[in-house]
Amino acid sequence: SLLATELPSSESSTEVNLITADGISYPTLDSESETRTLLLLHGAYKNSQAWDSFKEIAQDEGYAVFTLDFRGHGQSEGEQVIVEAMDNDVDAALEWLEKSLTLSEKHIILMGESLGASLALRAGARHPEVPAVILLSPGMKLWEISIQEAIVNYGPRPLLLVAAEEDEYPAATVRQLDEKAQGPHQLLLFPGAWHGTELLNANPGLSFQIVNWLREL
C-alpha cells in the first residue's frame, strides 16, 4: 500500500511503498518536524485524495499529515475488495511511522472516514500508543468489518465522532459509540446526508472544529 506524506516544516511530500503482513519494507524518512502526526484513512472505493482539502488545513496548522491508499485503492496494488486484512495496511503504516519518525513526532492520531473510520477505531484498539481517534461517518459493521469490540478495547482515550443526521446508519453508529465511549469524547451531528469527507466539504467550519479539538488534547 502507498503512504503519501505531507510535512509542515519543509512543505515537502514523498511517497513510500509499503508491503503488508507477508513482508513489509520500510524506507526511512528524515523530518525535523516537532508536531503531532495525523494518519488519514479513506473510505471504500476511494483513495487518499479524498483528504486533500483537510490535509492542507491540518498542515497549515502545523501537523505532519500522512495519507494511506488501502490495498486495491488509488495507487496501491491488489484487488479492490473490502476485507479484514485491510487492518494490516493500517498496522504497516503505523509500524513504518514508528520506525521513521523522530521521538517527538510519535503521537500518531488516527482519522478515518466511512470504512476508514471503522479501520481507524480498530487500529486504535490494537495500538494503545495511539493517543486519539477521529471518526467521520463510521459504521458499526461495514461488510465484515465490525467495531463492536473495538470501542470496548479502545478504552478511555479521547474520541471525536462526526456524522450527518440524515446519513442514517453512521448517525445511529456515532450515537451508539457516544454511549459506549469510556473516556473524553465529543459527538458532532450535522444537517443533511453528507458522508465521510463530504462532511468536510459541505461544512467548511468542521475542519477547524477538528483542529481545535486536537489542540485541546
PDB file of C-alpha atoms in Angstrom:
ATOM      1  CA  SER A   1       0.000   0.000   0.000  1.00  0.00           C
ATOM      2  CA  LEU A   2       1.112   3.546  -0.632  1.00  0.00           C
ATOM      3  CA  LEU A   3       1.795   6.069   2.069  1.00  0.00           C
ATOM      4  CA  ALA A   4       1.900   9.709   0.992  1.00  0.00           C
ATOM      5  CA  THR A   5       3.402  12.196   3.413  1.00  0.00           C
ATOM      6  CA  GLU A   6       2.999  15.907   3.970  1.00  0.00           C
ATOM      7  CA  LEU A   7       5.446  17.587   6.333  1.00  0.00           C
ATOM      8  CA  PRO A   8       4.681  21.071   7.682  1.00  0.00           C
ATOM      9  CA  SER A   9       8.285  22.026   8.383  1.00  0.00           C
ATOM     10  CA  SER A  10       9.550  21.585   4.836  1.00  0.00           C
ATOM     11  CA  GLU A  11       6.263  21.678   2.901  1.00  0.00           C
ATOM     12  CA  SER A  12       7.583  18.672   1.035  1.00  0.00           C
ATOM     13  CA  SER A  13       5.963  15.375   0.193  1.00  0.00           C
ATOM     14  CA  THR A  14       7.132  11.927  -0.708  1.00  0.00           C
ATOM     15  CA  GLU A  15       5.597   8.539  -1.447  1.00  0.00           C
ATOM     16  CA  VAL A  16       6.515   5.352   0.360  1.00  0.00           C
ATOM     17  CA  ASN A  17       5.682   1.858  -0.856  1.00  0.00           C
ATOM     18  CA  LEU A  18       4.651  -0.473   1.947  1.00  0.00           C
ATOM     19  CA  ILE A  19       4.222  -4.222   1.647  1.00  0.00           C
ATOM     20  CA  THR A  20       1.890  -5.505   4.339  1.00  0.00           C
ATOM     21  CA  ALA A  21       1.776  -8.519   6.640  1.00  0.00           C
ATOM     22  CA  ASP A  22       3.659 -11.026   4.493  1.00  0.00           C
ATOM     23  CA  GLY A  23       6.779  -8.897   4.090  1.00  0.00           C
ATOM     24  CA  ILE A  24       6.987  -5.174   4.837  1.00  0.00           C
ATOM     25  CA  SER A  25       9.799  -2.920   3.650  1.00  0.00           C
ATOM     26  CA  TYR A  26      10.428   0.331   5.496  1.00  0.00           C
ATOM     27  CA  PRO A  27      12.229   3.219   3.803  1.00  0.00           C
ATOM     28  CA  THR A  28      13.416   5.956   6.164  1.00  0.00           C
ATOM     29  CA  LEU A  29      12.029   9.452   6.350  1.00  0.00           C
ATOM     30  CA  ASP A  30      14.043  12.409   7.645  1.00  0.00           C
ATOM     31  CA  SER A  31      11.978  15.128   9.261  1.00  0.00           C
ATOM     32  CA  GLU A  32      12.681  17.990  11.624  1.00  0.00           C
ATOM     33  CA  SER A  33       9.006  18.439  12.428  1.00  0.00           C
ATOM     34  CA  GLU A  34       8.207  18.757  16.133  1.00  0.00           C
ATOM     35  CA  THR A  35       4.455  18.413  15.694  1.00  0.00           C
ATOM     36  CA  ARG A  36       1.943  15.698  16.231  1.00  0.00           C
ATOM     37  CA  THR A  37       1.214  13.412  13.330  1.00  0.00           C
ATOM     38  CA  LEU A  38      -2.098  12.565  11.639  1.00  0.00           C
ATOM     39  CA  LEU A  39      -2.683   9.370   9.669  1.00  0.00           C
ATOM     40  CA  LEU A  40      -5.780   9.777   7.467  1.00  0.00           C
ATOM     41  CA  LEU A  41      -7.695   6.697   6.281  1.00  0.00           C
ATOM     42  CA  HIS A  42     -10.061   6.960   3.299  1.00  0.00           C
ATOM     43  CA  GLY A  43     -13.340   5.130   2.729  1.00  0.00           C
ATOM     44  CA  ALA A  44     -14.212   2.191   0.489  1.00  0.00           C
ATOM     45  CA  TYR A  45     -13.628   2.599  -3.257  1.00  0.00           C
ATOM     46  CA  LYS A  46     -11.977   5.988  -2.725  1.00  0.00           C
ATOM     47  CA  ASN A  47      -8.333   6.950  -2.275  1.00  0.00           C
ATOM     48  CA  SER A  48      -6.093   9.280  -0.326  1.00  0.00           C
ATOM     49  CA  GLN A  49      -7.078  12.263  -2.493  1.00  0.00           C
ATOM     50  CA  ALA A  50     -10.368  12.354  -0.581  1.00  0.00           C
ATOM     51  CA  TRP A  51      -8.411  14.139   2.158  1.00  0.00           C
ATOM     52  CA  ASP A  52      -6.787  16.837   0.020  1.00  0.00           C
ATOM     53  CA  SER A  53      -8.663  19.848   1.419  1.00  0.00           C
ATOM     54  CA  PHE A  54      -8.411  18.787   5.064  1.00  0.00           C
ATOM     55  CA  LYS A  55      -4.775  17.794   4.624  1.00  0.00           C
ATOM     56  CA  GLU A  56      -3.849  21.340   3.602  1.00  0.00           C
ATOM     57  CA  ILE A  57      -5.648  22.856   6.587  1.00  0.00           C
ATOM     58  CA  ALA A  58      -4.043  20.442   9.048  1.00  0.00           C
ATOM     59  CA  GLN A  59      -0.608  21.012   7.555  1.00  0.00           C
ATOM     60  CA  ASP A  60      -1.065  24.789   7.793  1.00  0.00           C
ATOM     61  CA  GLU A  61      -1.876  24.265  11.476  1.00  0.00           C
ATOM     62  CA  GLY A  62       1.455  22.524  11.987  1.00  0.00           C
ATOM     63  CA  TYR A  63       0.570  18.844  11.735  1.00  0.00           C
ATOM     64  CA  ALA A  64       2.590  16.255   9.872  1.00  0.00           C
ATOM     65  CA  VAL A  65      -0.065  14.567   7.719  1.00  0.00           C
ATOM     66  CA  PHE A  66       0.125  11.097   6.191  1.00  0.00           C
ATOM     67  CA  THR A  67      -2.465   9.535   3.887  1.00  0.00           C
ATOM     68  CA  LEU A  68      -2.722   5.874   3.016  1.00  0.00           C
ATOM     69  CA  ASP A  69      -4.128   4.201  -0.101  1.00  0.00           C
ATOM     70  CA  PHE A  70      -5.610   0.883   1.024  1.00  0.00           C
ATOM     71  CA  ARG A  71      -4.883  -2.267  -0.957  1.00  0.00           C
ATOM     72  CA  GLY A  72      -6.590  -2.170  -4.344  1.00  0.00           C
ATOM     73  CA  HIS A  73      -7.335   1.556  -3.996  1.00  0.00           C
ATOM     74  CA  GLY A  74      -5.617   4.558  -5.539  1.00  0.00           C
ATOM     75  CA  GLN A  75      -2.012   3.766  -6.383  1.00  0.00           C
ATOM     76  CA  SER A  76      -1.845   0.604  -4.264  1.00  0.00           C
ATOM     77  CA  GLU A  77      -1.636  -2.863  -5.749  1.00  0.00           C
ATOM     78  CA  GLY A  78      -4.054  -5.720  -5.160  1.00  0.00           C
ATOM     79  CA  GLU A  79      -7.689  -6.500  -5.801  1.00  0.00           C
ATOM     80  CA  GLN A  80     -10.201  -3.863  -4.737  1.00  0.00           C
ATOM     81  CA  VAL A  81     -12.058  -5.855  -2.128  1.00  0.00           C
ATOM     82  CA  ILE A  82     -13.162  -4.961   1.389  1.00  0.00           C
ATOM     83  CA  VAL A  83     -11.662  -7.435   3.843  1.00  0.00           C
ATOM     84  CA  GLU A  84     -10.487  -7.526   7.450  1.00  0.00           C
ATOM     85  CA  ALA A  85      -6.934  -7.857   6.122  1.00  0.00           C
ATOM     86  CA  MET A  86      -7.118  -4.103   5.494  1.00  0.00           C
ATOM     87  CA  ASP A  87      -6.251  -3.892   9.194  1.00  0.00           C
ATOM     88  CA  ASN A  88      -2.779  -4.983   8.084  1.00  0.00           C
ATOM     89  CA  ASP A  89      -2.498  -1.895   5.877  1.00  0.00           C
ATOM     90  CA  VAL A  90      -3.021   0.374   8.884  1.00  0.00           C
ATOM     91  CA  ASP A  91      -0.651  -1.679  11.033  1.00  0.00           C
ATOM     92  CA  ALA A  92       2.027  -1.466   8.331  1.00  0.00           C
ATOM     93  CA  ALA A  93       1.653   2.315   8.121  1.00  0.00           C
ATOM     94  CA  LEU A  94       1.816   2.711  11.904  1.00  0.00           C
ATOM     95  CA  GLU A  95       4.863   0.486  12.160  1.00  0.00           C
ATOM     96  CA  TRP A  96       6.609   2.411   9.397  1.00  0.00           C
ATOM     97  CA  LEU A  97       5.787   5.713  11.081  1.00  0.00           C
ATOM     98  CA  GLU A  98       7.042   4.484  14.455  1.00  0.00           C
ATOM     99  CA  LYS A  99      10.331   3.449  12.865  1.00  0.00           C
ATOM    100  CA  SER A 100      10.752   6.519  10.688  1.00  0.00           C
ATOM    101  CA  LEU A 101       9.649   9.493  12.760  1.00  0.00           C
ATOM    102  CA  THR A 102      11.622  11.263  15.454  1.00  0.00           C
ATOM    103  CA  LEU A 103      10.682  10.660  19.079  1.00  0.00           C
ATOM    104  CA  SER A 104       8.882  13.998  19.340  1.00  0.00           C
ATOM    105  CA  GLU A 105       6.590  13.037  16.456  1.00  0.00           C
ATOM    106  CA  LYS A 106       5.402   9.733  17.865  1.00  0.00           C
ATOM    107  CA  HIS A 107       1.931  10.965  18.737  1.00  0.00           C
ATOM    108  CA  ILE A 108       0.128   9.425  15.784  1.00  0.00           C
ATOM    109  CA  ILE A 109      -3.550  10.355  15.771  1.00  0.00           C
ATOM    110  CA  LEU A 110      -5.814   8.315  13.502  1.00  0.00           C
ATOM    111  CA  MET A 111      -8.616   9.906  11.493  1.00  0.00           C
ATOM    112  CA  GLY A 112     -10.861   7.920   9.191  1.00  0.00           C
ATOM    113  CA  GLU A 113     -13.923   8.381   7.013  1.00  0.00           C
ATOM    114  CA  SER A 114     -16.609   5.746   6.423  1.00  0.00           C
ATOM    115  CA  LEU A 115     -14.871   2.357   6.202  1.00  0.00           C
ATOM    116  CA  GLY A 116     -11.614   4.129   7.053  1.00  0.00           C
ATOM    117  CA  ALA A 117     -13.231   5.334  10.283  1.00  0.00           C
ATOM    118  CA  SER A 118     -14.035   1.764  11.279  1.00  0.00           C
ATOM    119  CA  LEU A 119     -10.485   0.700  10.455  1.00  0.00           C
ATOM    120  CA  ALA A 120      -9.137   3.662  12.453  1.00  0.00           C
ATOM    121  CA  LEU A 121     -11.032   2.666  15.592  1.00  0.00           C
ATOM    122  CA  ARG A 122      -9.989  -0.964  15.209  1.00  0.00           C
ATOM    123  CA  ALA A 123      -6.356   0.131  14.861  1.00  0.00           C
ATOM    124  CA  GLY A 124      -6.669   2.406  17.882  1.00  0.00           C
ATOM    125  CA  ALA A 125      -7.945  -0.543  19.894  1.00  0.00           C
ATOM    126  CA  ARG A 126      -4.950  -2.659  18.808  1.00  0.00           C
ATOM    127  CA  HIS A 127      -2.393   0.088  19.385  1.00  0.00           C
ATOM    128  CA  PRO A 128      -2.564   1.597  22.891  1.00  0.00           C
ATOM    129  CA  GLU A 129       0.122   4.123  21.912  1.00  0.00           C
ATOM    130  CA  VAL A 130      -2.377   5.914  19.623  1.00  0.00           C
ATOM    131  CA  PRO A 131      -3.456   8.948  21.693  1.00  0.00           C
ATOM    132  CA  ALA A 132      -6.763   9.766  19.959  1.00  0.00           C
ATOM    133  CA  VAL A 133      -9.045   8.773  17.082  1.00  0.00           C
ATOM    134  CA  ILE A 134     -11.385  10.872  14.910  1.00  0.00           C
ATOM    135  CA  LEU A 135     -14.264   9.130  13.122  1.00  0.00           C
ATOM    136  CA  LEU A 136     -16.254  10.597  10.223  1.00  0.00           C
ATOM    137  CA  SER A 137     -19.359   8.555   9.314  1.00  0.00           C
ATOM    138  CA  PRO A 138     -18.332   5.206  10.826  1.00  0.00           C
ATOM    139  CA  GLY A 139     -20.495   2.092  10.623  1.00  0.00           C
ATOM    140  CA  MET A 140     -20.900  -0.376  13.466  1.00  0.00           C
ATOM    141  CA  LYS A 141     -20.433  -3.124  10.865  1.00  0.00           C
ATOM    142  CA  LEU A 142     -19.446  -2.469   7.254  1.00  0.00           C
ATOM    143  CA  TRP A 143     -19.017  -5.574   5.117  1.00  0.00           C
ATOM    144  CA  GLU A 144     -17.252  -7.984   7.506  1.00  0.00           C
ATOM    145  CA  ILE A 145     -15.557  -5.199   9.463  1.00  0.00           C
ATOM    146  CA  SER A 146     -17.135  -4.644  12.884  1.00  0.00           C
ATOM    147  CA  ILE A 147     -16.241  -2.127  15.595  1.00  0.00           C
ATOM    148  CA  GLN A 148     -18.346  -3.683  18.371  1.00  0.00           C
ATOM    149  CA  GLU A 149     -15.275  -4.967  20.216  1.00  0.00           C
ATOM    150  CA  ALA A 150     -13.028  -2.104  19.156  1.00  0.00           C
ATOM    151  CA  ILE A 151     -14.978   0.550  21.066  1.00  0.00           C
ATOM    152  CA  VAL A 152     -14.605  -1.553  24.222  1.00  0.00           C
ATOM    153  CA  ASN A 153     -10.914  -2.288  23.711  1.00  0.00           C
ATOM    154  CA  TYR A 154     -10.153   1.325  22.796  1.00  0.00           C
ATOM    155  CA  GLY A 155     -10.637   2.204  26.449  1.00  0.00           C
ATOM    156  CA  PRO A 156     -10.583   5.712  27.954  1.00  0.00           C
ATOM    157  CA  ARG A 157      -8.681   7.577  25.238  1.00  0.00           C
ATOM    158  CA  PRO A 158     -10.179  10.665  23.505  1.00  0.00           C
ATOM    159  CA  LEU A 159     -12.603  10.119  20.639  1.00  0.00           C
ATOM    160  CA  LEU A 160     -14.258  12.552  18.207  1.00  0.00           C
ATOM    161  CA  LEU A 161     -17.433  11.328  16.481  1.00  0.00           C
ATOM    162  CA  VAL A 162     -18.852  13.075  13.403  1.00  0.00           C
ATOM    163  CA  ALA A 163     -21.827  12.239  11.163  1.00  0.00           C
ATOM    164  CA  ALA A 164     -24.754  13.782   9.277  1.00  0.00           C
ATOM    165  CA  GLU A 165     -28.198  13.330  10.796  1.00  0.00           C
ATOM    166  CA  GLU A 166     -29.815  12.030   7.596  1.00  0.00           C
ATOM    167  CA  ASP A 167     -26.952   9.632   6.855  1.00  0.00           C
ATOM    168  CA  GLU A 168     -28.887   7.140   8.927  1.00  0.00           C
ATOM    169  CA  TYR A 169     -26.536   4.244   9.626  1.00  0.00           C
ATOM    170  CA  PRO A 170     -23.479   6.366  10.532  1.00  0.00           C
ATOM    171  CA  ALA A 171     -25.701   8.680  12.601  1.00  0.00           C
ATOM    172  CA  ALA A 172     -27.019   5.694  14.548  1.00  0.00           C
ATOM    173  CA  THR A 173     -23.482   4.353  14.897  1.00  0.00           C
ATOM    174  CA  VAL A 174     -21.998   7.552  16.345  1.00  0.00           C
ATOM    175  CA  ARG A 175     -24.857   7.752  18.838  1.00  0.00           C
ATOM    176  CA  GLN A 176     -24.088   4.196  19.960  1.00  0.00           C
ATOM    177  CA  LEU A 177     -20.383   4.985  20.190  1.00  0.00           C
ATOM    178  CA  ASP A 178     -21.210   8.126  22.162  1.00  0.00           C
ATOM    179  CA  GLU A 179     -22.948   5.927  24.734  1.00  0.00           C
ATOM    180  CA  LYS A 180     -20.209   3.293  24.797  1.00  0.00           C
ATOM    181  CA  ALA A 181     -17.186   5.633  24.896  1.00  0.00           C
ATOM    182  CA  GLN A 182     -15.225   5.240  28.122  1.00  0.00           C
ATOM    183  CA  GLY A 183     -13.117   8.393  28.005  1.00  0.00           C
ATOM    184  CA  PRO A 184     -13.363  12.024  26.883  1.00  0.00           C
ATOM    185  CA  HIS A 185     -15.340  12.228  23.684  1.00  0.00           C
ATOM    186  CA  GLN A 186     -17.379  14.631  21.588  1.00  0.00           C
ATOM    187  CA  LEU A 187     -20.273  13.995  19.212  1.00  0.00           C
ATOM    188  CA  LEU A 188     -20.849  16.340  16.261  1.00  0.00           C
ATOM    189  CA  LEU A 189     -24.023  15.848  14.195  1.00  0.00           C
ATOM    190  CA  PHE A 190     -24.653  17.980  11.111  1.00  0.00           C
ATOM    191  CA  PRO A 191     -27.787  18.501   8.997  1.00  0.00           C
ATOM    192  CA  GLY A 192     -28.110  16.664   5.705  1.00  0.00           C
ATOM    193  CA  ALA A 193     -26.974  13.286   4.427  1.00  0.00           C
ATOM    194  CA  TRP A 194     -23.316  14.051   3.726  1.00  0.00           C
ATOM    195  CA  HIS A 195     -20.989  11.103   4.178  1.00  0.00           C
ATOM    196  CA  GLY A 196     -17.319  10.872   5.109  1.00  0.00           C
ATOM    197  CA  THR A 197     -15.122  13.634   3.710  1.00  0.00           C
ATOM    198  CA  GLU A 198     -18.218  15.124   2.027  1.00  0.00           C
ATOM    199  CA  LEU A 199     -18.996  16.420   5.523  1.00  0.00           C
ATOM    200  CA  LEU A 200     -15.810  18.479   5.443  1.00  0.00           C
ATOM    201  CA  ASN A 201     -16.666  19.986   2.062  1.00  0.00           C
ATOM    202  CA  ALA A 202     -20.286  20.728   2.995  1.00  0.00           C
ATOM    203  CA  ASN A 203     -19.393  22.238   6.381  1.00  0.00           C
ATOM    204  CA  PRO A 204     -16.293  24.427   5.911  1.00  0.00           C
ATOM    205  CA  GLY A 205     -16.021  25.143   9.621  1.00  0.00           C
ATOM    206  CA  LEU A 206     -15.786  21.454  10.508  1.00  0.00           C
ATOM    207  CA  SER A 207     -12.113  21.149   9.593  1.00  0.00           C
ATOM    208  CA  PHE A 208     -11.306  23.946  12.030  1.00  0.00           C
ATOM    209  CA  GLN A 209     -13.511  22.376  14.718  1.00  0.00           C
ATOM    210  CA  ILE A 210     -11.454  19.222  14.332  1.00  0.00           C
ATOM    211  CA  VAL A 211      -8.185  21.159  14.563  1.00  0.00           C
ATOM    212  CA  ASN A 212      -9.444  22.953  17.691  1.00  0.00           C
ATOM    213  CA  TRP A 213     -10.401  19.608  19.228  1.00  0.00           C
ATOM    214  CA  LEU A 214      -6.899  18.331  18.517  1.00  0.00           C
ATOM    215  CA  ARG A 215      -5.365  21.377  20.203  1.00  0.00           C
ATOM    216  CA  GLU A 216      -7.183  20.539  23.423  1.00  0.00           C
ATOM    217  CA  LEU A 217      -5.804  17.011  23.684  1.00  0.00           C
TER     218      LEU A 217
END
